[in-house]
Short mmCIF file of C-alpha atoms and ligand atoms in Angstrom, two decimals:
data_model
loop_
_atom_site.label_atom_id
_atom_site.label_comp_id
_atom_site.label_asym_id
_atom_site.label_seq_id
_atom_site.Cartn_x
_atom_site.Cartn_y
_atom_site.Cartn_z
CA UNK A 136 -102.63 54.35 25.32
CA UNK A 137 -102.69 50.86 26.19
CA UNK A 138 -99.75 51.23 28.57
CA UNK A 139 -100.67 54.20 30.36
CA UNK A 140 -101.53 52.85 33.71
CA UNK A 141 -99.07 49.38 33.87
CA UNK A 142 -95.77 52.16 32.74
CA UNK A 143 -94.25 52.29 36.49
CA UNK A 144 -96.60 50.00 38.27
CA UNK A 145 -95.10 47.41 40.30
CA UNK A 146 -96.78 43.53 39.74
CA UNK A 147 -95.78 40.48 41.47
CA UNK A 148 -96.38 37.42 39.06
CA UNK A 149 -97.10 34.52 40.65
CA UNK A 150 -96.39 31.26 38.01
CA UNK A 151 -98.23 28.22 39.51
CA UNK A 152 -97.25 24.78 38.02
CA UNK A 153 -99.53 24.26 34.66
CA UNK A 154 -99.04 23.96 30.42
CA UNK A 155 -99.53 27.67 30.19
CA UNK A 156 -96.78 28.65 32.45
CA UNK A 157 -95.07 28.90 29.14
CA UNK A 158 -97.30 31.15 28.07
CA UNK A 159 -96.76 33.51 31.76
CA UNK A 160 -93.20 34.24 29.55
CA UNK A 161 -94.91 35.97 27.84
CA UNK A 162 -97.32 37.79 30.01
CA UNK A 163 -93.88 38.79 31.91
CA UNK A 164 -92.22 39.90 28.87
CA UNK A 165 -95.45 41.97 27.42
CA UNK A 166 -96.26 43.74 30.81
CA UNK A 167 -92.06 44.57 31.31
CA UNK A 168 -92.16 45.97 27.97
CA UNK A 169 -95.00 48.33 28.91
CA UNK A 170 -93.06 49.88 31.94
CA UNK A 171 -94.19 47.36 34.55
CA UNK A 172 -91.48 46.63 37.37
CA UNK A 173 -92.47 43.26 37.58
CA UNK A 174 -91.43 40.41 40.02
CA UNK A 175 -92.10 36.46 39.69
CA UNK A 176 -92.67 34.28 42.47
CA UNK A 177 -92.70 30.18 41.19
CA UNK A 178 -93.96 27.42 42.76
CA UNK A 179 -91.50 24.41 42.53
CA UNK A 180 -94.22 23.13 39.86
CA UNK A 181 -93.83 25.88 37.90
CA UNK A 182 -90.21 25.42 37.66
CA UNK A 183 -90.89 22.10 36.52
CA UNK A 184 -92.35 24.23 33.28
CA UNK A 185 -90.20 26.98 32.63
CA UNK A 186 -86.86 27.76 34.75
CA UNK A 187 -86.77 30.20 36.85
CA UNK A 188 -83.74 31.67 34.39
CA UNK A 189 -86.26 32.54 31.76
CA UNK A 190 -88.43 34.96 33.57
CA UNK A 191 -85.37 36.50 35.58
CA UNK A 192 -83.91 37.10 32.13
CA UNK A 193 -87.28 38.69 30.86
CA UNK A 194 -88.21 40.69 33.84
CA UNK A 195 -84.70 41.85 34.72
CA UNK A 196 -85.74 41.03 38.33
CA UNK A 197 -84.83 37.92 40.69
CA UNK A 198 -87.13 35.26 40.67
CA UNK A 199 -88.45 34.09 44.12
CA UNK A 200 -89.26 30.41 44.69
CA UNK A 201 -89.51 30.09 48.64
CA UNK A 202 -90.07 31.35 51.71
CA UNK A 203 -87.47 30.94 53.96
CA UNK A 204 -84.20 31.35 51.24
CA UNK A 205 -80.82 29.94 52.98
CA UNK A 206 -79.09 32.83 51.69
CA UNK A 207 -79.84 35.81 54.21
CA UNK A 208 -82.63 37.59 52.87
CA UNK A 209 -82.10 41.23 52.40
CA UNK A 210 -86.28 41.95 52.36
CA UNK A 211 -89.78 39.32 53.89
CA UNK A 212 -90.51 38.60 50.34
CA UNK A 213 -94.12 37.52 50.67
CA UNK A 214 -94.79 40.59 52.86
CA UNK A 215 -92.55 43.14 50.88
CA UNK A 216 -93.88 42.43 48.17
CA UNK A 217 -97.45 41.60 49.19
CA UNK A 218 -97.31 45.56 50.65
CA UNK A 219 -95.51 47.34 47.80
CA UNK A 220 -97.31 45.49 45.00
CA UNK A 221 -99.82 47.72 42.99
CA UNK A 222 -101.37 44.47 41.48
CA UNK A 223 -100.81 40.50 42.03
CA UNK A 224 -101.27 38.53 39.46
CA UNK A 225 -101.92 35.14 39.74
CA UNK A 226 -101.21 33.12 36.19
CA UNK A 227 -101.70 30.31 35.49
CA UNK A 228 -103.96 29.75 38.99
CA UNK A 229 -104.28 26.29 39.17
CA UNK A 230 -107.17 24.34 41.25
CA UNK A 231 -104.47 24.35 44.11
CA UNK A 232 -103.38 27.42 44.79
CA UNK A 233 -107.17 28.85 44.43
CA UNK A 234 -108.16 26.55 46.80
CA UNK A 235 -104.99 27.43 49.44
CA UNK A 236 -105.58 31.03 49.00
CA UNK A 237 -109.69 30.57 49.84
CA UNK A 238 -108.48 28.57 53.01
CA UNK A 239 -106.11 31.20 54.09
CA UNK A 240 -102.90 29.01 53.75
CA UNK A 241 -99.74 29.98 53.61
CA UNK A 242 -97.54 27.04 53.80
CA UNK A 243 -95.25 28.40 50.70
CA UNK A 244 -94.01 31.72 49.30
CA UNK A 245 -96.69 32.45 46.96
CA UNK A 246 -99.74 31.69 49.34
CA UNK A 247 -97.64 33.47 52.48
CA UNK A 248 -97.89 36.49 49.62
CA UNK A 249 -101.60 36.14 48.47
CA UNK A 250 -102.52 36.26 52.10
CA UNK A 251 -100.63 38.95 52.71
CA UNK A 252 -101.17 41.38 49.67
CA UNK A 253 -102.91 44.41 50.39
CA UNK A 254 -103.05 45.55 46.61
CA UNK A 255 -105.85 44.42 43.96
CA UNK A 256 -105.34 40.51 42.76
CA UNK A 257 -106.09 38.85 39.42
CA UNK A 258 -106.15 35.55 38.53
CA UNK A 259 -105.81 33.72 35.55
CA UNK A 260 -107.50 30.21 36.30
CA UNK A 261 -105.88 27.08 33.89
CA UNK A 262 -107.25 23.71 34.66
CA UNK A 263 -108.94 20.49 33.45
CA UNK A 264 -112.88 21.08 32.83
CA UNK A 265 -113.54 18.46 35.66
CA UNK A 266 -111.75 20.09 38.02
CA UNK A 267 -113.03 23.78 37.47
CA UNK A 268 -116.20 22.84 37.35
CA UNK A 269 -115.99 20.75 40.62
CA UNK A 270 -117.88 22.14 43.08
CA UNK A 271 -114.96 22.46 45.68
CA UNK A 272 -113.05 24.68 42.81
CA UNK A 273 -116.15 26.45 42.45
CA UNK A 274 -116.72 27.51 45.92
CA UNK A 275 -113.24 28.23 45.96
CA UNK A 276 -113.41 30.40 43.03
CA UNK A 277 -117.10 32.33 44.83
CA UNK A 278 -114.92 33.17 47.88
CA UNK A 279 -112.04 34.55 46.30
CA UNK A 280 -114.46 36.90 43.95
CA UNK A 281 -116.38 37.46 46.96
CA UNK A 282 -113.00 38.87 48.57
CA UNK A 283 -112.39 41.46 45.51
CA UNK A 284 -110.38 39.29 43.64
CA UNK A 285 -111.03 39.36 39.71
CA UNK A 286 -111.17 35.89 37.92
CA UNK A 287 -110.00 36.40 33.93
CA UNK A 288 -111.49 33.00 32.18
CA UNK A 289 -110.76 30.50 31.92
CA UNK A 290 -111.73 30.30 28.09
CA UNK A 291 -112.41 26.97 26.13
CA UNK A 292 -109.89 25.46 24.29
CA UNK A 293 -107.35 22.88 24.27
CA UNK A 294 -105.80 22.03 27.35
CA UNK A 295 -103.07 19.70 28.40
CA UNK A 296 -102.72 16.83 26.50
CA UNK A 297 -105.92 16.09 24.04
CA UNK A 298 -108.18 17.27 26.19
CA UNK A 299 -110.45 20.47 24.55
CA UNK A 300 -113.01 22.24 27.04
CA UNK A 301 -113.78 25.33 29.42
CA UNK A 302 -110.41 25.25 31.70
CA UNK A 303 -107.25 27.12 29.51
CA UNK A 304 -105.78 29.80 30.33
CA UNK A 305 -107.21 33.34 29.23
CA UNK A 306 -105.02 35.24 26.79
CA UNK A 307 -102.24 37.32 27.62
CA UNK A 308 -103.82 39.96 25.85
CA UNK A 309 -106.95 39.53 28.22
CA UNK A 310 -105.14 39.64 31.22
CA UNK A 311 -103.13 42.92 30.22
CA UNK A 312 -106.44 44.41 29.59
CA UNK A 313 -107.95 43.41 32.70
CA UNK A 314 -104.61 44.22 34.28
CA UNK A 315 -105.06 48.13 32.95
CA UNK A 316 -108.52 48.22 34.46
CA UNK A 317 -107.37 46.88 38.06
CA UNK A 318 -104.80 49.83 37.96
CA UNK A 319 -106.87 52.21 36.41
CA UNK A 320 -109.53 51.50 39.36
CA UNK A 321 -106.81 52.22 41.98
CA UNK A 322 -106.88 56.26 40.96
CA UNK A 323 -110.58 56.57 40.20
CA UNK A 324 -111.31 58.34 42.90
CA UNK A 325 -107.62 59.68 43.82
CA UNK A 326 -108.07 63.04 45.66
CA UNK A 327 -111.93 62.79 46.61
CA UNK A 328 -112.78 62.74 50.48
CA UNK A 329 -115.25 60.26 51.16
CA UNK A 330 -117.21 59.88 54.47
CA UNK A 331 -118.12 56.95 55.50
CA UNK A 332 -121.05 55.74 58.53
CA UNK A 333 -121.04 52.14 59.28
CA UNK A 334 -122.99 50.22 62.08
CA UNK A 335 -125.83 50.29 64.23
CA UNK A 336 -125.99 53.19 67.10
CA UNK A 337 -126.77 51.86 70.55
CA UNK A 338 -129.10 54.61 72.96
CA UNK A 339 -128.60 53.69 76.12
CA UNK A 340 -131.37 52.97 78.95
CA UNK A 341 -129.31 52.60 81.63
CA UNK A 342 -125.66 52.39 82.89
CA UNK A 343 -125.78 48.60 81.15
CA UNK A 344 -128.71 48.14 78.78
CA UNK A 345 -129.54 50.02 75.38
CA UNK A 346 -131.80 50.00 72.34
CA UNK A 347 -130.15 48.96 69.65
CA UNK A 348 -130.09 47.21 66.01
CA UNK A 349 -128.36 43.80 64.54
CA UNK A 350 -126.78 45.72 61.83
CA UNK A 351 -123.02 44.04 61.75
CA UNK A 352 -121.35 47.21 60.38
CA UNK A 353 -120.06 44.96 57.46
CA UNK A 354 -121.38 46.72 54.82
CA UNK A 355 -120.52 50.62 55.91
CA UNK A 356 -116.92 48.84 56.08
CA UNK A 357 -117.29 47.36 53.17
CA UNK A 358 -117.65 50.55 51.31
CA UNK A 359 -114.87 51.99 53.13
CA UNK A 360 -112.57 49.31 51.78
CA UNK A 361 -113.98 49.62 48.16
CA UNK A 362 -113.02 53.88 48.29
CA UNK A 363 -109.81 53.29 49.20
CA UNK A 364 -109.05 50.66 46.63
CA UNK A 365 -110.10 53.11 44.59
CA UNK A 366 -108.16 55.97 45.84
CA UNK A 367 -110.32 58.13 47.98
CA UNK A 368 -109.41 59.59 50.86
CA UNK A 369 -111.91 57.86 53.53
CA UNK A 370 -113.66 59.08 56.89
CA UNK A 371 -115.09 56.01 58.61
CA UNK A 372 -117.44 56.75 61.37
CA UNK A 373 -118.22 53.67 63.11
CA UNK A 374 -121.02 52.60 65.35
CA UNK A 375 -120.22 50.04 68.11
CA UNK A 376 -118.50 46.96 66.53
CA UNK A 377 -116.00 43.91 66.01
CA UNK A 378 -115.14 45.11 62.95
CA UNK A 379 -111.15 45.88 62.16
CA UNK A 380 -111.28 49.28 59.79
CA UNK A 381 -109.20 49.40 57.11
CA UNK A 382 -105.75 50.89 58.12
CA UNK A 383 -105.54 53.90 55.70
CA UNK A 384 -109.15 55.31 56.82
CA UNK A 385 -109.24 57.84 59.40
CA UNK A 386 -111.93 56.22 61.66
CA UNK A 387 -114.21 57.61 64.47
CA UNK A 388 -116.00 55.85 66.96
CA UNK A 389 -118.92 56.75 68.53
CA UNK A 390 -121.72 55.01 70.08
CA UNK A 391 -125.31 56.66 70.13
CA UNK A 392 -126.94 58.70 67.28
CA UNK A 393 -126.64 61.96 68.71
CA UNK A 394 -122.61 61.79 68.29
CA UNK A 395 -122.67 60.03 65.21
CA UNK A 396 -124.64 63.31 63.90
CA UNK A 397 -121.85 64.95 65.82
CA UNK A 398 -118.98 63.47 64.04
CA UNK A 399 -121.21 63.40 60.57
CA UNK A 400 -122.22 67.26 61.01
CA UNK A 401 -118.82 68.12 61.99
CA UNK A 402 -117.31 66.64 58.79
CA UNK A 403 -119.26 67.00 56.34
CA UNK A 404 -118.49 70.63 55.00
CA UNK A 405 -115.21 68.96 53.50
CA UNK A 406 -116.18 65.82 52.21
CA UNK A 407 -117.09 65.56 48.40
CA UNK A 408 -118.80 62.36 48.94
CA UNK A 409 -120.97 60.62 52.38
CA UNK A 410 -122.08 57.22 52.07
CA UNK A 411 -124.86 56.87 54.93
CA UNK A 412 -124.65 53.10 55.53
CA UNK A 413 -125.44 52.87 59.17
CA UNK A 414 -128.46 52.09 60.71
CA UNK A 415 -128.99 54.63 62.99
CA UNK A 416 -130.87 54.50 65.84
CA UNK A 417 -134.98 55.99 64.52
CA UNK A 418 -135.47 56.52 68.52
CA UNK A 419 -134.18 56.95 72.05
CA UNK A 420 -134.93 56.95 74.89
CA UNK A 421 -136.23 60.51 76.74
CA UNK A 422 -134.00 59.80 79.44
CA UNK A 423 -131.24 57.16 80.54
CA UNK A 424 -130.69 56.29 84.79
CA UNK A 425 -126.78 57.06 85.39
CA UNK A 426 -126.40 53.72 87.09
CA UNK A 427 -128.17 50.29 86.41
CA UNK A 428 -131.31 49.93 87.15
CA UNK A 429 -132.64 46.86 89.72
CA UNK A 430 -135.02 44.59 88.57
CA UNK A 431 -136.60 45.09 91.96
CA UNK A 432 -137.61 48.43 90.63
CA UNK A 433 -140.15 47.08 88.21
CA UNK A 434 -139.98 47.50 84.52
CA UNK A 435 -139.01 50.89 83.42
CA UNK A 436 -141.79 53.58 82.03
CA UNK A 437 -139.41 53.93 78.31
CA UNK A 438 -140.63 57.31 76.78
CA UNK A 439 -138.79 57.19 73.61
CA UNK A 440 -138.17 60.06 71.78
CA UNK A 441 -137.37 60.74 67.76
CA UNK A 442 -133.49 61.14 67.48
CA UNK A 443 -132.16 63.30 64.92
CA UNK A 444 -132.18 62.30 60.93
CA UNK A 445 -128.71 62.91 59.80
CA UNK A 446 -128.77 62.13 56.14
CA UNK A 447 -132.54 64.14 55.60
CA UNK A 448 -130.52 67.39 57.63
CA UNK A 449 -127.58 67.08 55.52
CA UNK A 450 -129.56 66.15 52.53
CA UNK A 451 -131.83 69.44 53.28
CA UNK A 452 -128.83 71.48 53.94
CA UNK A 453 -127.37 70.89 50.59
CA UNK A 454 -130.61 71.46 48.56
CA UNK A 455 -130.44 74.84 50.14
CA UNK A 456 -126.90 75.37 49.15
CA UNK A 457 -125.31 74.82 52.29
CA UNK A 458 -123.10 72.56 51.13
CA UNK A 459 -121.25 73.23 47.92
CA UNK A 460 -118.41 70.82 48.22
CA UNK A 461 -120.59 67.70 48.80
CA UNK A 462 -121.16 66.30 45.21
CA UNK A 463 -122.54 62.86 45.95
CA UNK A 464 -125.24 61.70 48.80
CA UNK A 465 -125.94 58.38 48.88
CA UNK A 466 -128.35 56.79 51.45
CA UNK A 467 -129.41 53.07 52.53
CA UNK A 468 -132.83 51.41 53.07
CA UNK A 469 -133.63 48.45 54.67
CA UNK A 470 -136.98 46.97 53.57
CA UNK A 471 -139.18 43.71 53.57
CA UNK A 472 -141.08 44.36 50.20
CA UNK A 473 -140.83 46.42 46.98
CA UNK A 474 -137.24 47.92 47.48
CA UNK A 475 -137.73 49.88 43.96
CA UNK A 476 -140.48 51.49 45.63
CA UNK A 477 -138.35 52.13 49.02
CA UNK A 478 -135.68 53.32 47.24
CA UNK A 479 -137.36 56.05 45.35
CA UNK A 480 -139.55 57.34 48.14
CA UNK A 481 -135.73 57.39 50.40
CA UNK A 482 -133.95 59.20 47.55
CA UNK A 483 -137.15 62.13 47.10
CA UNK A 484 -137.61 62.25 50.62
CA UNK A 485 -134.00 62.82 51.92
CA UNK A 486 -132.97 64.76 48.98
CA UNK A 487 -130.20 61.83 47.61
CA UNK A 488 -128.41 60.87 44.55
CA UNK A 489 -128.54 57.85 44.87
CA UNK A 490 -130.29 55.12 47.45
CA UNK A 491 -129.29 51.91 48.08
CA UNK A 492 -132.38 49.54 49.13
CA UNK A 493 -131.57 46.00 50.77
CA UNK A 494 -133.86 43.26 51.77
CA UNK A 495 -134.15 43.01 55.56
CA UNK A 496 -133.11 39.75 57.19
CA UNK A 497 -130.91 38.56 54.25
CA UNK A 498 -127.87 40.96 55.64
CA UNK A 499 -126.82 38.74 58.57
CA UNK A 500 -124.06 36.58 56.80
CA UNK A 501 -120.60 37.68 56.15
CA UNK A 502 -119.53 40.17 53.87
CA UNK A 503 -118.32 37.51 50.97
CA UNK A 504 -121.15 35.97 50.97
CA UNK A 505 -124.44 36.65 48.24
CA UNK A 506 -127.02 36.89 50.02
CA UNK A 507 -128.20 40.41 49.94
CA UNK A 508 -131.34 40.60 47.62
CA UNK A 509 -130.44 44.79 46.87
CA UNK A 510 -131.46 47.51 44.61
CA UNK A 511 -128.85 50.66 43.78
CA UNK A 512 -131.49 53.91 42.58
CA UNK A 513 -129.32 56.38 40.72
CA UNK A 514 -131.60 59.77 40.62
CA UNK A 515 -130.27 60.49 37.11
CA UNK A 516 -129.62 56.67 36.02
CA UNK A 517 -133.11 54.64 37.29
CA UNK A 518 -133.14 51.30 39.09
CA UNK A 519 -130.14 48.83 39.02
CA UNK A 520 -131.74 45.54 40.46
CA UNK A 521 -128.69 43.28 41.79
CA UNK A 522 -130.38 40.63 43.02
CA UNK A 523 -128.90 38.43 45.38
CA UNK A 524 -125.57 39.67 45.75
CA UNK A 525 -122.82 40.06 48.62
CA UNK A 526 -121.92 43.36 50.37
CA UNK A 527 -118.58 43.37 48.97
CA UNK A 528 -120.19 43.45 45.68
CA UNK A 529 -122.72 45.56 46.55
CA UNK A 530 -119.93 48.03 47.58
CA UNK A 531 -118.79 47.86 44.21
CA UNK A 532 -121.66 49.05 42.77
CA UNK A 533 -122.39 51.68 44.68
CA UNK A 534 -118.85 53.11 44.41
CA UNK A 535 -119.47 52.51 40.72
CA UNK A 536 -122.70 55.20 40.77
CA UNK A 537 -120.61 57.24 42.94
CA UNK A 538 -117.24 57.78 40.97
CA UNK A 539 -120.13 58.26 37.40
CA UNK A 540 -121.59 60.51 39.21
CA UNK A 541 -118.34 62.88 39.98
CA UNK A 542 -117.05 61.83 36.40
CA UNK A 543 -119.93 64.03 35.42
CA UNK A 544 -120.20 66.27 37.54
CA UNK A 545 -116.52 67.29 36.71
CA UNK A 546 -114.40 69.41 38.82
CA UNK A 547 -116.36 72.05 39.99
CA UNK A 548 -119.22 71.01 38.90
CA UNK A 549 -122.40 70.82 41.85
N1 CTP B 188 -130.46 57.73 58.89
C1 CTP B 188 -129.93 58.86 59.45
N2 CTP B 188 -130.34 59.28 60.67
C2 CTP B 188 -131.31 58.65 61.33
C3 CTP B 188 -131.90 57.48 60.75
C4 CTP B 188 -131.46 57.07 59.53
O1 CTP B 188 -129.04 59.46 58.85
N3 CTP B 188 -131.70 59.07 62.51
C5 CTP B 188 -129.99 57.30 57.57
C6 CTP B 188 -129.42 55.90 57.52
O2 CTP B 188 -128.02 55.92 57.68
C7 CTP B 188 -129.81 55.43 56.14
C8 CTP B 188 -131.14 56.09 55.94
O3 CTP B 188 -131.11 57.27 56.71
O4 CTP B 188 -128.93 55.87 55.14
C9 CTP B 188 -132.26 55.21 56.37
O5 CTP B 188 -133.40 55.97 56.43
P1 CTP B 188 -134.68 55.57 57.31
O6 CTP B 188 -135.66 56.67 57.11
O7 CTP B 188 -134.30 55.19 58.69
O8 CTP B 188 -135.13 54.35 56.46
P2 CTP B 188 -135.45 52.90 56.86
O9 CTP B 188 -134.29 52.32 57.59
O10 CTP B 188 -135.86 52.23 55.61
O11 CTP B 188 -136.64 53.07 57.87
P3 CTP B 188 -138.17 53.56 57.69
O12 CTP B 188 -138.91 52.31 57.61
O13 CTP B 188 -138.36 54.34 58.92
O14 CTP B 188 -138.28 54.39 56.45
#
């Protein structure tokens, strides 16, 4: 069945200049002969390798070497195919083209399509020892895994000339396999509605001034982007922030916690799956003035006031059967000490399946970046400890509890 999931998918193949561009030929040739519709894209180096000729003749497809053609394009190549691609693969990614893609150029066809691809990427790094292990190439290489994409080797062997290290090329065999995973992923979760909260609720105080959190809203968004890669159908309900959602979730914004229950509570009957990632707002304010208040008026007398808990109601609500189509609760904790601890008093106490426990104060840093010391508590599966990790990769994990836990539950299961 090893062809199950490339037989019909559509791969760009992007050949960077390298030694094992000779071996791409036969990458191209194994993944067309699996059903793949698959399109190169050379960088003049690569040409200098293998001619263009070759993989047109094994692919059955143009080859694409630059960005602006003279001849009047009929399609945008790096944004045609960067939208209609199911996977990217990158082979062999040399130091240079890792290290344009992390900076976000796109000075040439195949970086103008890395930048723009909106489907999962793999690349295939081939390169002296030195230079992968520099640290620029290395920092290069964190980025790009911090952005989702999936590194295959490099392995040890020889490399150009009589060199013999860690820097060639994985096998094509490797990347086919990891190539079936990345499109396997993509319809893990095909058909299940997942809600999604994100972001901090603000309760306001006055026309101008509220109480409110630092939470970013990264990691709710996060999550959002790591369902749909997977095939969900997502529900993003978003708390005040400059986040962009992802295009293809249907996303909600509210502002205080009392609609974000609203929007939650209104949803929620037809979801299989909610994901309570924002930090909600514990309390409010008894009463907010209409207009803003004058300093001249003195400090105001705040009576605050317990706002409602939306995950322990819906959490509640299912334990007494309320909810039958909701197979999968997961809640978040933020905590300063003993997040095993944290987590398993959360998932008892709000009636989860799984709780995700983070370290306050190491969340403020971008979503790529590892500095979240987290724990993932699976009620059936016990502790995962991640350590320091990013919320991208966080996301990943807790997607990966989610979609075990509806892979056992079945359909129609509880
Ligand atoms: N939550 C909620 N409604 C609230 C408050 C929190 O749904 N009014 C959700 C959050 O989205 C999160 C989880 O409950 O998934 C956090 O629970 P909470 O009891 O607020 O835990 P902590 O943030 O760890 O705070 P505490 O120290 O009060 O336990």
């Amino acid at each position: 069945m090893t062809d199950t999931y490339l037989r019909g998918s559509r791969i760009a193949l992007c050949v960077c200049g390298g030694i094992a561009a000779y071996k791409v030929a036969g990458l191209a040739r194994e993944l067309t002969q699996a059903g793949a519709e698959v399109h190169v894209v050379m960088t003049p180096s690569a040409c200098e390798f293998v001619g263009p000729l070759t993989f047109s003749t094994l692919t059955g497809n143009p080859v694409r070497t630059e960005l602006f053609p003279e001849s009047a394009p009929t399609e945008i190549a790096h944004t045609d195919l960067g939208r209609t691609s199911d996977l990217v693969i990158v082979a062999p990614a040399t130091a240079k083209t890792i290290a344009k893609s992390a900076q976000g150029l796109s000075d040439d066809l195949m970086s103008a399509l890395l930048l723009s691809a909106r489907c999962p990427v793999l690349m295939a790094p081939a390169m002296h020892t030195e230079m992968w292990f520099n640290d620029a190439t290395q920092a290069n290489v964190a980025t790009m895994v911090g952005r989702g994409v999936r590194m295959v080797g490099p392995a040890v062997g020889a490399l150009a000339g009589p060199d013999v290290g860690v820097g060639r090329m994985a096998s094509v065999e490797e990347i086919i396999a990891a190539a079936e995973e990345e499109l396997a992923l993509r319809s893990e979760l095909t058909g299940i509605r997942v809600l999604i909260t994100a972001g901090g609720t603000r309760e306001a105080i006055d026309a101008m001034r509220f109480i409110g959190n630092a939470s970013s809203g990264s990691m709710g968004y996060a999550l959002a982007f790591e369902a749909l890669r997977r095939g969900a159908r997502v529900q993003l309900v978003s708390g005040p922030t400059h986040l962009v959602p992802p295009e293809q979730a249907d996303t909600v914004r509210v502002t205080t916690a009392q609609q974000m229950r609203q929007a939650v509570i209104e949803r929620v009957e037809d979801v299989d799956v909610l994901v309570m990632a924002a930090a909600v707002a514990d309390w409010r304010p008894a009463s907010s003035s209409e207009g803003k208040l004058s300093k001249g008026e003195g400090p105001p007398d705040l009576q605050l006031v317990k706002t409602a808990d939306i995950l322990a109601e819906v959490g509640s609500r299912r334990k007494a059967g309320g909810l039958p189509n909701l197979s999968v609760l997961v809640g978040f904790c933020a905590e300063t000490r003993d997040l095993a601890a944290a987590a398993a008093a959360k998932l008892h106490g709000k009636a989860l399946d799984v709780a995700v426990a983070n370290e306050v104060g190491s969340a403020q840093s971008g979503p790529e970046v590892p500095t979240l010391n987290a724990l993932v508590l699976d009620r059936d599966r016990g502790p995962k400890e991640l350590g320091l990790v990013s919320k991208r990769a966080l996301a990943v994990t807790v997607m990966d509890s989610v979609a075990a836990r509806l892979a056992e539950a079945g359909p129609g299961a509880e």
